[in-house]
Amino acid sequence: MTQYCDDPVILNQWHPLSSFDEIVVGQMHSTVLLGCSISYQLTAQGSLSVWLCRDVNFSLPLKRAYGFLWTSLGTPPDEIFAVGELDETDRQNVATGVFGVNVSFGRAIENFLDMGHFPFVHTGILGEEPHTEVKEYDVDVSESRDEIMATRCRFYQPQASLASEGGADVDYVFRVPHINCALLYKSSPGYEAEGRMDVIYMFLQPMGPEWTRAHTGMCVIDSKNSYQGIRYFQQVIFGQDKSILENQFPKRLPLDSRAETPIRADKSAIAYRRWLTKKGLTYGVIPAI
Amino acid sequence: MKLYDYELSGNCYKVRLFLSILDLSFDTQTVDFYPGREHKSEALLRLNPLGQLPIFEDADKVLCGSDVILSHLAANYDKSGLWYSPKQRLDIDKWIRFADEITATASAARLHDTFFYDLDIATARAGAERLFRNLDEHLWFSEQRGYDWLVPTRVPTLADITCFPYVALSEEGGISRADYPAIRRWCDRIKRIHGFIPMPGIFSTSKAA
Amino acid sequence: MASFQQFDVEYEMKVDLSQWHPIASSSDLPLRHVYQGQLWGRELAVWRADDGHINVWENRCLHRGVRLSIGLNEGSELRCLYHGWRYANRTAGCTYIPAHPADAPARTICNNTYQCVEAHGLVWSAIAPESSFEGQDVLEGLEPLALRPIPIAAPLHLVQKLAPDYPFGTLTHRDDTSLTLQYGQAKLQLFLQPVDAGKTIMRGLLVPPPVDSVAALLHHNATMTALRDEIELAATRLDPPTAIDVKFAPVAKGLARMPDIDNAGPEVELRAKVARKWQVAEQVMAFRLEALSGQFPTFQPGAHIDVNLPNGMSRQYSLTNGPGETDHYTIGVKHDIASRGGSTCLHDDVQEGDVLAISAPHNNFPLRRDAVKTILIAGGIGITPLLSMAKTLKAQELPFELHIFAQSKDDLAFPNILHNLGASTIPHTGLTPQATCDVIAGVLANYTPAQHVYICGPGAMLAATRELATKAAWPDEAVHFEYFKNTHKIEYNTTFEIALSRSALTLQVPAGKTILQVLRDNGIEAPSSCEQGACGTCLMTVIEGEPDHQDVYLSTTERAANQKIITCVSRSKSNRLVLDI
């Protein structure tokens, strides 16, 4: 149905297929990854398998991590990127839904990293006019960990927390430890003094070069409040972003520096594009000239 | 009054939109439609055995389905009497049925593309395109005759409220509105109704001149 | 039809980008709407500004590629839905980037535009025209009835073959993209707009317009719809066409780098005609300047231009233009008898019809649009840049107050504009300096975060206001000012060295010469405008050394930080300055 993928950079990675919450025991599920139809099943005895649809004997490597089933169509690394918070015992890891979006995974990652759109796309929730300024932040590309970190990010949020009356600047840290996965760290309400953070993540499943399945979730400390409110909120945010993402052209992320006009607020996006170019990625992107 | 609501549902949005236009206050109970499937829970099935949203409580009444809720609100809270007037009722009802067809096609396409519902996407899209051609033609000629709304009146009616959401969300199901300029102008006009509120996927527009 | 057999033959789409095509009906462009068009596979965002001008732009914001057709038409500017970037009517230049409210966007951030002509009830455009639009002779002088356009899911060549079958009289004329049918006195012209490889729009014009227009519209709509169905059926027998290849043009080299805060001056000398000269206050003449050819560059509120006068002098004047008023520049000139002759020349010698050389706008006094409230304080002719700011704030319904201090009511310039600005404009006339200070102190009394004040007027008033602001606890970054003149005595008698870090050059600045002059003497291009330390155009970054600030442009904080220098007047306290050029 979609184009065949022959890009080793993306083939030799782990990719998410499904949250375990959505796998019905005993039922065969199918999806598409990098243009290939894939099936997976969890038996009543607890045995898990993933295979190529066209050949039930062609089984694929699989991994369970962070509440999700991951697979690879190539030779993936031994481990998936680490997320320390997801191992902490006093947390809830909540899958907040999986959604289809008709754009490349790269565009979705950049949207996740971007703050400038908060007052316009997530009006009244993550931002509000006239507080539109994106203050200078820091971006670091770590060679050793092979990931991108954006720190000292802050943006004015209209209702910073349930307790506060008015708006205030909220601090964020963004992390991209994988070509198609991104995480956002925010102070956990009540744990600011200890410096503990809540994690919001987006693990993208590239179905095609211009078609993505977004697995979203969050890992929060607070177990007293129902997480349904936060899950609801995540879905609203995604729904608002989806219609913008689907109106971006070209749909594949253009990596050439002369394709689009960056401003200082786009530092993390620029770093992401350069990182992808350095890796030699060709799938789902328009490589630099 | 209480609305059992799911933010991403176009049918729930029809009710939220009309409540805002009528400037009514109400409580909201957000239902974990997805992935929680809360609308199929025992508690909600007791309110609506069909297991669907929206559900609306007003005093001792429990109303299910957006069309039913909208006509209840119009009958009891519309001071102007023009949103669902007896004079225009037959015409408005025709459009409410048309809106159901839009739901069956354009909304289905959106469920397929966004929520991975298993259905025949080609049929859904082709069905929506046929309806949109029809709608665009109707709106174009209405404009020629000096009317801004679906029913030939000076003000919008329930016809517009019911048809609007899944038309405005059609691109999420892969149905572009580029071929339907009259529909695009009508959507702008609806966004300028006093009390208009957006939903994820439907943005506000600029003020009228 | 026997002709079906022909369609098994492979057909190569002949793409002619030079041709003019109708892309919309005039009635498709009501105010405050953006129409989504397409021609030869290129998407277009088409919108009518409040002044009637029709804009045809590439349907893609150059920031992150989001469609401009989902943007907001605010009457004089189009706002992108993603990050709120604003683009001006006519020029398509970016006038504001909300993420960086303190910076003026580089003038070169400009969306790609296409030419456009409105004629015969239709809107015409061409991707790469080689000649100007020629109206249809057959329609000359007549008001045709524009029929409902019909999109057809079929390639152009198929529609070209089958459209002549349209049941209406006889075919009298035909070319690549239109055909004319005659039935008695009535003439129907059908235009075929190639949308993309697999879609064509048929647009009809009927002359003379029939008496019962609705009946005619209904009839032709039904007939065209029937023809469309036939053509679409025939199209299903063809192989799916190959899409037209459309490449997006790369952005200008300078824009692809991560930008610094950029205040570079103009590179182009523009020629402007004085379209109108009129009195707007006691001793104040207004001049409306229009481009001799083409389009003036985009300006931002607070901008000024250099005007070369016939007497050989060059003077700076602020633009009073509001958003979207992009087909002219309007300036206000106060006659200053004590001046060196610039204002006298403009008042007495320059007439309507004269041509002047002017610069493109310098945006060194930018307006933030993210304040919770903006206070504008104008003294005398200092009103001019603040008028532009007030119009912008009013258009966006952002809260502001414009306080104007003048000697008398007759000295209030541009009374019509002031009247239109309404209650936000508060004149104060005939006050003594002390009374003025008292009023200003009152205006600045209740500072709250995210308020901003902009001041422009005589030097003494500016100095007093800045002091009052500091006393009322206004932070430095919230106080913005523009001096028209630098009345301080400039000391030129020091000698020092400048090192240019990027050019690996070291130069001596002798007494009597400015840094700016020395740079130019050594072949280094350095922009400037007022050359008296007021406007900020010649600003450069200091990496090392202690500048001797003699300008009136930098704020107190900036002077203390010693990282910037106004090179036309300032010198050095240390022996050596290292500049980042």
XYZ file of N, CA and C in Angstrom, chain C residues 419-569:
453
model
N -8.741 61.539 14.980
C -10.177 61.374 15.196
C -10.573 59.917 15.050
N -10.033 59.256 14.002
C -10.368 57.844 13.772
C -9.842 56.927 14.860
N -8.781 57.348 15.525
C -8.241 56.509 16.596
C -9.125 56.545 17.825
N -10.001 57.536 17.869
C -11.039 57.542 18.892
C -10.564 57.856 20.298
N -11.243 57.232 21.258
C -11.060 57.582 22.664
C -9.687 57.259 23.214
N -8.923 56.406 22.525
C -7.589 56.068 23.025
C -6.605 57.217 22.851
N -7.034 58.255 22.128
C -6.138 59.386 21.862
C -6.462 60.530 22.798
N -5.443 60.963 23.555
C -5.669 62.020 24.551
C -4.717 63.179 24.283
N -5.252 64.294 23.752
C -4.355 65.439 23.489
C -4.175 66.287 24.761
N -2.976 66.849 24.864
C -2.694 67.791 25.973
C -2.073 69.024 25.330
N -2.800 70.119 25.344
C -2.270 71.290 24.640
C -1.962 72.439 25.593
N -0.972 73.210 25.196
C -0.622 74.455 25.889
C -0.076 74.287 27.291
N 0.536 73.125 27.587
C 1.047 72.914 28.947
C 2.469 73.442 29.097
N 2.801 73.920 30.276
C 4.182 74.307 30.582
C 4.995 73.022 30.757
N 6.313 73.129 30.680
C 7.146 71.930 30.888
C 6.822 71.226 32.210
N 6.609 71.967 33.260
C 6.318 71.334 34.546
C 4.973 70.614 34.505
N 3.998 71.283 33.927
C 2.668 70.662 33.836
C 2.740 69.398 32.990
N 3.542 69.456 31.922
C 3.725 68.277 31.065
C 4.294 67.133 31.891
N 5.312 67.431 32.690
C 5.910 66.383 33.522
C 4.890 65.793 34.485
N 4.059 66.651 35.026
C 3.058 66.148 35.978
C 2.093 65.202 35.286
N 1.661 65.596 34.098
C 0.728 64.729 33.359
C 1.398 63.396 33.051
N 2.626 63.468 32.569
C 3.329 62.225 32.203
C 3.537 61.353 33.425
N 3.865 61.981 34.540
C 4.039 61.190 35.766
C 2.757 60.457 36.102
N 1.633 61.134 35.909
C 0.341 60.502 36.162
C 0.090 59.330 35.218
N 0.425 59.541 33.956
C 0.212 58.493 32.948
C 1.035 57.252 33.272
N 2.257 57.471 33.772
C 3.161 56.356 34.035
C 3.030 55.788 35.438
N 2.053 56.315 36.174
C 1.999 55.971 37.601
C 1.837 54.493 37.917
N 0.989 53.789 37.220
C 0.709 52.431 37.711
C 1.326 51.346 36.864
N 2.645 51.223 36.930
C 3.294 50.202 36.114
C 2.919 48.801 36.611
N 2.553 47.941 35.678
C 2.375 46.507 35.994
C 3.147 45.738 34.926
N 3.576 44.538 35.233
C 4.396 43.807 34.255
C 3.691 43.644 32.913
N 4.516 43.663 31.892
C 4.098 43.519 30.502
C 3.391 44.753 29.960
N 3.609 45.913 30.608
C 3.214 47.171 29.973
C 4.447 47.716 29.265
N 4.230 48.451 28.185
C 5.345 49.069 27.480
C 5.010 50.498 27.143
N 6.025 51.364 27.150
C 5.805 52.759 26.784
C 6.760 53.135 25.651
N 6.231 53.866 24.679
C 7.016 54.337 23.538
C 6.956 55.851 23.541
N 8.139 56.484 23.450
C 8.192 57.948 23.533
C 8.912 58.499 22.322
N 8.354 59.557 21.738
C 9.061 60.239 20.654
C 8.723 61.710 20.707
N 9.748 62.557 20.700
C 9.488 63.996 20.788
C 10.792 64.755 20.982
N 10.713 66.016 21.401
C 11.935 66.799 21.580
C 12.830 66.184 22.659
N 14.152 66.411 22.515
C 15.126 65.800 23.407
C 14.842 66.015 24.888
N 14.488 67.239 25.248
C 14.258 67.526 26.670
C 13.089 66.719 27.211
N 12.026 66.624 26.410
C 10.853 65.875 26.850
C 11.173 64.393 26.987
N 11.951 63.880 26.069
C 12.322 62.466 26.126
C 13.120 62.183 27.378
N 14.098 63.036 27.636
C 14.958 62.827 28.809
C 14.118 62.866 30.079
N 13.224 63.853 30.158
C 12.376 63.981 31.356
C 11.483 62.761 31.515
N 10.890 62.312 30.430
C 9.979 61.161 30.493
C 10.721 59.900 30.916
N 11.905 59.716 30.382
C 12.665 58.517 30.754
C 12.980 58.520 32.244
N 13.292 59.695 32.739
C 13.580 59.797 34.180
C 12.334 59.480 34.994
N 11.197 60.048 34.584
C 9.938 59.791 35.296
C 9.605 58.307 35.272
N 9.875 57.672 34.154
C 9.577 56.237 34.033
C 10.427 55.442 35.016
N 11.694 55.774 35.084
C 12.573 55.067 36.009
C 12.100 55.262 37.445
N 11.704 56.498 37.766
C 11.214 56.789 39.133
C 9.954 55.981 39.438
N 9.123 55.771 38.414
C 7.865 55.027 38.627
C 8.068 53.530 38.494
N 9.333 53.095 38.593
C 9.678 51.664 38.595
C 9.430 50.941 37.270
N 9.500 51.677 36.166
C 9.419 50.990 34.871
C 10.790 50.382 34.582
N 10.847 49.084 34.263
C 12.140 48.501 33.908
C 12.609 49.038 32.561
N 13.920 49.057 32.414
C 14.527 49.590 31.199
C 13.963 48.987 29.913
N 13.741 47.659 29.906
C 13.292 46.998 28.670
C 11.879 47.381 28.293
N 11.154 48.036 29.201
C 9.767 48.385 28.876
C 9.652 49.817 28.371
N 10.779 50.534 28.358
C 10.759 51.941 27.930
C 11.474 52.053 26.588
N 10.750 52.468 25.560
C 11.298 52.543 24.197
C 11.215 53.976 23.712
N 12.281 54.437 23.109
C 12.275 55.846 22.725
C 12.981 56.027 21.398
N 12.635 57.107 20.730
C 13.344 57.465 19.505
C 13.583 58.956 19.513
N 14.839 59.295 19.393
C 15.224 60.695 19.255
C 15.267 61.009 17.778
N 14.718 62.131 17.378
C 14.857 62.544 15.980
C 16.197 63.218 15.755
N 16.670 63.836 16.819
C 17.940 64.575 16.696
C 18.811 64.208 17.877
N 20.061 64.301 17.643
C 20.986 64.177 18.749
C 21.547 65.566 18.974
N 21.139 66.217 20.075
C 21.568 67.599 20.269
C 22.816 67.720 21.135
N 23.328 66.543 21.553
C 24.549 66.610 22.374
C 25.728 66.984 21.488
N 26.666 67.637 22.103
C 27.875 67.972 21.356
C 28.713 66.709 21.254
N 29.107 66.367 20.037
C 29.919 65.159 19.851
C 31.389 65.534 19.945
N 32.126 64.779 20.763
C 33.570 65.003 20.886
C 34.289 64.083 19.926
N 35.049 64.615 19.020
C 35.733 63.776 18.030
C 37.227 63.693 18.255
N 37.711 64.171 19.417
C 39.158 64.394 19.481
C 39.978 63.261 20.088
N 39.424 62.055 20.150
C 40.234 60.943 20.661
C 40.748 60.080 19.520
N 41.825 59.334 19.808
C 42.397 58.400 18.829
C 42.352 57.026 19.447
N 41.983 56.016 18.660
C 41.982 54.650 19.195
C 42.016 53.664 18.044
N 42.052 52.393 18.388
C 42.198 51.333 17.394
C 40.926 50.490 17.374
N 40.519 50.039 16.201
C 39.430 49.060 16.155
C 39.916 47.799 15.447
N 39.542 46.640 16.028
C 39.884 45.356 15.407
C 38.577 44.729 14.936
N 38.605 44.263 13.700
C 37.385 43.669 13.146
C 37.534 42.160 13.231
N 36.773 41.529 14.112
C 37.021 40.120 14.424
C 36.781 39.191 13.242
N 35.800 39.481 12.417
C 35.519 38.547 11.321
C 36.359 38.818 10.088
N 36.878 40.051 10.000
C 37.673 40.374 8.817
C 39.165 40.320 9.113
N 39.525 40.041 10.349
C 40.943 39.986 10.760
C 41.696 41.244 10.340
N 41.067 42.377 10.625
C 41.638 43.655 10.206
C 41.741 44.567 11.417
N 42.816 45.341 11.496
C 42.927 46.334 12.574
C 43.082 47.713 11.936
N 42.291 48.665 12.391
C 42.319 50.003 11.777
C 42.480 51.067 12.852
N 43.073 52.186 12.439
C 43.229 53.314 13.355
C 42.109 54.309 13.121
N 41.518 54.783 14.233
C 40.509 55.845 14.123
C 41.130 57.126 14.653
N 41.479 58.058 13.774
C 42.139 59.295 14.221
C 41.128 60.303 14.742
N 41.611 61.314 15.382
C 40.733 62.400 15.829
C 40.091 63.043 14.606
N 38.847 63.428 14.749
C 38.159 64.086 13.637
C 37.455 63.127 12.703
N 37.714 61.811 12.819
C 36.998 60.832 11.979
C 36.190 59.905 12.861
N 35.050 59.446 12.360
C 34.219 58.508 13.126
C 34.572 57.069 12.740
N 34.151 56.127 13.564
C 34.380 54.706 13.269
C 33.750 54.371 11.912
N 32.559 54.918 11.696
C 31.833 54.645 10.457
C 32.641 55.102 9.242
N 33.179 56.306 9.340
C 33.960 56.843 8.220
C 35.180 55.972 7.950
N 35.864 55.573 9.018
C 37.086 54.765 8.869
C 36.755 53.422 8.209
N 35.649 52.820 8.601
C 35.254 51.541 7.989
C 35.036 51.731 6.499
N 34.332 52.797 6.159
C 34.029 53.017 4.744
C 35.285 53.354 3.952
N 36.170 54.125 4.576
C 37.430 54.461 3.901
C 38.200 53.206 3.546
N 37.994 52.146 4.329
C 38.720 50.901 4.093
C 37.885 49.878 3.336
N 36.873 50.365 2.648
C 36.111 49.500 1.753
C 35.123 48.575 2.451
N 34.843 48.848 3.717
C 33.873 47.975 4.404
C 32.492 48.608 4.325
N 31.567 47.826 3.829
C 30.191 48.321 3.691
C 29.533 48.421 5.048
N 29.112 49.622 5.396
C 28.461 49.796 6.699
C 27.238 50.669 6.497
N 26.071 50.153 6.856
C 24.855 50.938 6.609
C 24.712 52.086 7.599
N 24.040 53.142 7.190
C 23.763 54.245 8.102
C 22.554 55.005 7.620
N 22.070 55.912 8.434
C 20.902 56.700 8.026
C 21.054 58.131 8.500
N 20.849 58.405 9.789
C 20.853 59.812 10.226
C 22.252 60.361 10.413
N 23.176 59.487 10.724
C 24.572 59.864 10.976
C 24.726 60.936 12.049
N 23.804 60.919 13.019
C 24.015 61.797 14.177
C 23.762 61.057 15.490
N 23.679 59.735 15.415
C 23.578 58.953 16.640
C 22.171 58.811 17.187
N 21.162 58.969 16.344
C 19.785 58.912 16.828
C 19.018 57.678 16.385
N 19.261 57.221 15.152
C 18.326 56.250 14.586
C 18.708 54.797 14.776
N 19.951 54.480 15.054
C 20.330 53.095 15.324
C 20.741 52.257 14.142
N 20.701 52.802 12.927
C 21.006 52.002 11.742
C 22.446 51.509 11.717
N 23.373 52.311 12.210
C 24.798 51.949 12.101
C 25.274 51.159 13.315
N 24.351 50.566 14.068
C 24.691 49.829 15.282
C 25.555 48.609 15.000
N 26.597 48.419 15.820
C 27.425 47.214 15.675
C 27.664 46.593 17.045
N 28.073 45.332 17.036
C 28.302 44.615 18.287
C 29.756 44.743 18.730
N 29.955 45.002 20.020
C 31.298 45.132 20.586
C 31.648 43.854 21.331
N 32.795 43.291 20.997
C 33.208 42.052 21.680
C 34.147 42.363 22.842
N 34.976 43.382 22.635
C 35.967 43.740 23.666
C 36.161 45.236 23.679
N 36.486 45.771 24.849
C 36.783 47.205 24.915
C 35.659 47.967 25.566
N 35.905 49.227 25.864
C 34.906 50.051 26.525
C 34.500 51.222 25.634
N 33.314 51.165 25.058
C 32.871 52.242 24.172
C 32.648 53.539 24.930
N 32.798 54.645 24.194
C 32.482 55.963 24.713
C 31.184 56.370 23.996
N 30.060 56.129 24.665
C 28.766 56.343 24.012
C 28.444 57.820 23.874
N 28.177 58.254 22.623
C 27.789 59.651 22.407
C 26.457 59.732 21.658
N 25.783 58.588 21.620
C 24.539 58.536 20.849
C 23.345 58.806 21.759
N 22.160 58.834 21.180
C 20.917 58.916 21.966
C 19.998 57.741 21.627
N 20.576 56.667 21.110
C 19.757 55.545 20.682
C 19.709 54.409 21.725
N 20.865 54.073 22.278
C 20.922 52.929 23.197
C 20.248 53.240 24.523
N 19.653 52.212 25.129
C 19.026 52.386 26.439
C 20.112 52.414 27.520
N 19.718 52.781 28.724
C 20.672 52.854 29.842
C 21.339 51.498 30.056
N 20.522 50.452 30.017
C 21.060 49.098 30.222
C 22.051 48.739 29.125
N 21.679 49.070 27.882
C 22.560 48.741 26.766
C 23.877 49.493 26.874
N 23.821 50.752 27.291
C 25.057 51.524 27.441
C 25.942 50.895 28.502
N 25.338 50.453 29.584
C 26.119 49.859 30.679
C 26.721 48.533 30.252
N 25.995 47.779 29.465
C 26.470 46.452 29.056
C 27.650 46.529 28.105
N 27.774 47.664 27.413
C 28.921 47.863 26.516
C 29.102 46.774 25.457
N 28.005 46.220 24.990
C 28.114 45.220 23.922
C 27.651 45.753 22.585
N 27.236 47.037 22.600
C 26.778 47.631 21.347
C 27.386 49.021 21.220
N 27.485 49.489 19.973
C 28.028 50.831 19.765
C 27.389 51.444 18.536
N 27.098 52.721 18.597
C 26.555 53.456 17.449
C 27.752 54.110 16.760
N 28.116 53.521 15.628
C 29.424 53.836 15.034
C 29.529 55.198 14.358
N 28.412 55.895 14.151
C 28.548 57.192 13.474
C 28.975 58.302 14.413
N 28.820 58.138 15.718
C 29.230 59.206 16.644
C 30.079 58.713 17.832
